[in-house]
Amino acid sequence: MIKFPLLLWALSLLMKKAARNNPDFRKQLEGKDFAFQLQTADGGIVRQFVVANNSIRSKRKAHSNPAFTISFKNADTGLRILTSKDKNAFMRAIQEKDIAISGDLSLVMWFQSVSKYLKPSKKK
């Protein structure tokens, strides 16, 4: 399944761009220093994101000590949830056990709150 890794890579690009160009997003990065990762439950697809120095770095491999990990049941589920227009899709997926979260829940909430800055810009 190529679409899910591509989506995670695109998410990293959107985060890097927002860190450079969006003052509101940059404000959310101030003082933050942690890593997190998004992955499939089997760990077959994984991308780490490192938040430090008011910027974001990303690699296509597991981090040795992520502050939190969001594991999707499988690649199709991850793609469906991360691209859903339904604001409640993430919470519903947790309830339905399509997502497992480990680590610092306050940082998961931070990630949820900054995701609004990561929408691709619309062409005019």
CSV table of C-alpha atoms in Angstrom, one decimal:
chain,number,residue,atom,x,y,z
A,1,MET,CA,0.0,0.0,0.0
A,2,ILE,CA,1.9,3.0,-1.3
A,3,LYS,CA,-0.7,5.7,-0.5
A,4,PHE,CA,-0.3,5.6,3.3
A,5,PRO,CA,3.5,6.1,3.3
A,6,LEU,CA,3.0,8.9,0.7
A,7,LEU,CA,0.4,10.5,2.9
A,8,LEU,CA,2.8,10.4,5.9
A,9,TRP,CA,5.6,12.0,3.8
A,10,ALA,CA,3.2,14.7,2.6
A,11,LEU,CA,2.2,15.4,6.2
A,12,SER,CA,5.9,15.9,7.0
A,13,LEU,CA,6.2,18.4,4.1
A,14,LEU,CA,3.1,20.3,5.3
A,15,MET,CA,4.4,20.5,8.8
A,16,LYS,CA,7.8,21.7,7.7
A,17,LYS,CA,6.1,24.3,5.4
A,18,ALA,CA,3.8,25.5,8.3
A,19,ALA,CA,6.8,25.7,10.6
A,20,ARG,CA,8.5,28.1,8.1
A,21,ASN,CA,5.5,30.1,6.9
A,22,ASN,CA,2.7,30.1,9.5
A,23,PRO,CA,3.2,32.3,12.5
A,24,ASP,CA,0.4,30.5,14.5
A,25,PHE,CA,1.9,27.1,13.8
A,26,ARG,CA,5.4,28.4,14.7
A,27,LYS,CA,3.9,29.6,18.0
A,28,GLN,CA,2.7,26.1,18.8
A,29,LEU,CA,6.3,24.8,18.3
A,30,GLU,CA,7.9,27.2,20.8
A,31,GLY,CA,9.6,25.4,23.6
A,32,LYS,CA,8.6,21.9,22.3
A,33,ASP,CA,11.3,19.2,22.1
A,34,PHE,CA,10.0,15.7,21.5
A,35,ALA,CA,9.6,13.0,18.8
A,36,PHE,CA,6.4,11.2,17.8
A,37,GLN,CA,5.6,8.6,15.2
A,38,LEU,CA,2.7,7.5,13.1
A,39,GLN,CA,2.6,3.9,12.0
A,40,THR,CA,0.7,0.8,11.2
A,41,ALA,CA,0.0,-1.5,14.1
A,42,ASP,CA,2.5,-4.1,12.7
A,43,GLY,CA,5.2,-1.5,12.4
A,44,GLY,CA,5.5,-2.2,8.6
A,45,ILE,CA,5.0,1.5,7.8
A,46,VAL,CA,6.4,4.1,10.2
A,47,ARG,CA,7.4,7.7,10.1
A,48,GLN,CA,8.9,9.6,12.9
A,49,PHE,CA,8.5,13.4,13.4
A,50,VAL,CA,11.0,15.3,15.6
A,51,VAL,CA,9.8,18.6,17.0
A,52,ALA,CA,12.8,20.7,18.1
A,53,ASN,CA,14.2,24.2,17.7
A,54,ASN,CA,10.9,25.5,16.4
A,55,SER,CA,11.0,23.2,13.4
A,56,ILE,CA,10.0,19.7,12.3
A,57,ARG,CA,12.2,16.9,11.0
A,58,SER,CA,11.0,13.6,9.7
A,59,LYS,CA,12.4,10.2,8.7
A,60,ARG,CA,10.9,7.0,7.4
A,61,LYS,CA,12.0,4.9,10.3
A,62,ALA,CA,11.0,4.3,13.9
A,63,HIS,CA,12.3,6.7,16.6
A,64,SER,CA,14.2,5.1,19.5
A,65,ASN,CA,12.1,7.0,22.2
A,66,PRO,CA,9.0,8.7,20.8
A,67,ALA,CA,6.9,10.8,23.3
A,68,PHE,CA,3.9,9.2,21.7
A,69,THR,CA,3.0,6.8,18.9
A,70,ILE,CA,-0.3,6.6,17.0
A,71,SER,CA,-0.7,3.1,15.5
A,72,PHE,CA,-3.3,2.6,12.8
A,73,LYS,CA,-4.9,-0.9,12.4
A,74,ASN,CA,-3.5,-1.0,8.9
A,75,ALA,CA,-2.5,1.3,6.0
A,76,ASP,CA,-6.0,1.6,4.6
A,77,THR,CA,-7.4,2.6,8.0
A,78,GLY,CA,-4.6,5.2,8.5
A,79,LEU,CA,-5.3,6.6,5.1
A,80,ARG,CA,-9.1,6.8,5.7
A,81,ILE,CA,-8.8,8.4,9.1
A,82,LEU,CA,-6.1,10.9,8.3
A,83,THR,CA,-7.9,12.1,5.1
A,84,SER,CA,-11.4,12.1,6.6
A,85,LYS,CA,-13.3,15.4,6.5
A,86,ASP,CA,-15.3,14.1,9.6
A,87,LYS,CA,-14.0,15.9,12.7
A,88,ASN,CA,-14.9,12.9,14.8
A,89,ALA,CA,-13.2,10.3,12.7
A,90,PHE,CA,-10.1,10.2,14.9
A,91,MET,CA,-12.1,9.8,18.2
A,92,ARG,CA,-14.4,7.2,16.7
A,93,ALA,CA,-11.4,5.2,15.4
A,94,ILE,CA,-10.0,5.2,18.9
A,95,GLN,CA,-13.3,3.9,20.3
A,96,GLU,CA,-13.5,1.3,17.6
A,97,LYS,CA,-9.9,0.2,18.2
A,98,ASP,CA,-8.8,1.2,14.7
A,99,ILE,CA,-6.2,3.4,16.4
A,100,ALA,CA,-4.0,2.6,19.4
A,101,ILE,CA,-2.1,5.4,21.2
A,102,SER,CA,0.8,5.0,23.5
A,103,GLY,CA,2.8,7.6,25.3
A,104,ASP,CA,2.0,11.2,26.4
A,105,LEU,CA,-1.6,11.9,25.7
A,106,SER,CA,-1.2,15.7,26.2
A,107,LEU,CA,1.2,15.7,23.2
A,108,VAL,CA,-1.3,13.7,21.2
A,109,MET,CA,-3.8,16.4,22.0
A,110,TRP,CA,-1.2,19.0,20.9
A,111,PHE,CA,-0.9,17.1,17.6
A,112,GLN,CA,-4.6,17.1,17.1
A,113,SER,CA,-4.8,20.8,17.8
A,114,VAL,CA,-2.1,21.7,15.3
A,115,SER,CA,-3.5,19.5,12.5
A,116,LYS,CA,-5.8,22.4,11.5
A,117,TYR,CA,-2.7,24.2,10.3
A,118,LEU,CA,-1.7,21.4,7.9
A,119,LYS,CA,-4.4,21.6,5.3
A,120,PRO,CA,-2.9,21.9,1.8
A,121,SER,CA,-3.3,25.4,0.4
A,122,LYS,CA,-6.0,25.8,-2.2
A,123,LYS,CA,-5.0,26.8,-5.7
A,124,LYS,CA,-6.5,30.2,-6.7
